[in-house]
């Protein structure tokens, strides 16, 4: 557990909170290797460079992601790496959706260092950790469940394209950012529309925003 090979990544855009998390991790995993990422692009670049990450601590809202988009991408692209959400948005619905999308735990940012340490240790031992007062028993919305099931069928690249559509980027802009042809992006968009059961880019963004409680949408798709 405390071997030098233990490797964690803290993904949060606030340096002070990353430092607090680093201290919490060091309290239970003193010899762990800890990397930090201040944006989702930084996180994906880091994960592309190394395959030995044991845990990602991920903020739900940081540059490059919003809502559950980053979590969905990580679970699709790196299914073997556990992801724990660390967020200021800690209502029961957000916590349950995080677990539905494959998170191994949810730690509210309002908690102190001791709780952070306990949660991290539990997850590293293979358990799922959520606050003790979380109500996960409320009946799920059937429409939301159906939409969630559609979203998780997207490939990692399709998730990235949907994230960029949500930012209002054009096909040619997305193609440039991802280093592929515009025709490839058009094919991805078509596949996204089919998988989500919608007819337009705007409807796809709206559908994604619904399941994130409105947190996903960052811009208006314009073409």
PDB file of C-alpha atoms in Angstrom, residues 2 38-39 48 54 69-70 87 103 106 117-118 138 142 152 159 161 164-165 193-194 208 213:
ATOM      1  CA  UNK A   2       2.720   2.436   0.973  1.00  0.00           C
ATOM      2  CA  UNK A  38      -4.417  22.128 -13.301  1.00  0.00           C
ATOM      3  CA  UNK A  39      -6.510  21.445 -16.390  1.00  0.00           C
ATOM      4  CA  UNK A  48      -0.789   9.453 -22.034  1.00  0.00           C
ATOM      5  CA  UNK A  54      -3.102   4.004  -9.263  1.00  0.00           C
ATOM      6  CA  UNK A  69     -17.664  14.849 -19.035  1.00  0.00           C
ATOM      7  CA  UNK A  70     -14.169  14.341 -17.627  1.00  0.00           C
ATOM      8  CA  UNK A  87     -15.976  18.512  -5.587  1.00  0.00           C
ATOM      9  CA  UNK A 103     -16.364   6.921  -9.808  1.00  0.00           C
ATOM     10  CA  UNK A 106     -16.869  11.112  -3.813  1.00  0.00           C
ATOM     11  CA  UNK A 117      -7.148  10.847   4.455  1.00  0.00           C
ATOM     12  CA  UNK A 118      -9.729   8.283   5.546  1.00  0.00           C
ATOM     13  CA  UNK A 138     -34.038   8.000  -3.882  1.00  0.00           C
ATOM     14  CA  UNK A 142     -36.079   6.736 -15.804  1.00  0.00           C
ATOM     15  CA  UNK A 152     -21.591   5.708 -21.541  1.00  0.00           C
ATOM     16  CA  UNK A 159     -16.721  12.137 -25.450  1.00  0.00           C
ATOM     17  CA  UNK A 161     -15.850  15.782 -29.363  1.00  0.00           C
ATOM     18  CA  UNK A 164     -15.886  20.535 -27.514  1.00  0.00           C
ATOM     19  CA  UNK A 165     -19.331  20.803 -29.102  1.00  0.00           C
ATOM     20  CA  UNK A 193     -26.228  11.925 -32.531  1.00  0.00           C
ATOM     21  CA  UNK A 194     -27.155   8.319 -33.265  1.00  0.00           C
ATOM     22  CA  UNK A 208     -25.485  16.058 -22.075  1.00  0.00           C
ATOM     23  CA  UNK A 213     -27.737  19.172 -13.892  1.00  0.00           C
TER      24      UNK A 213
END
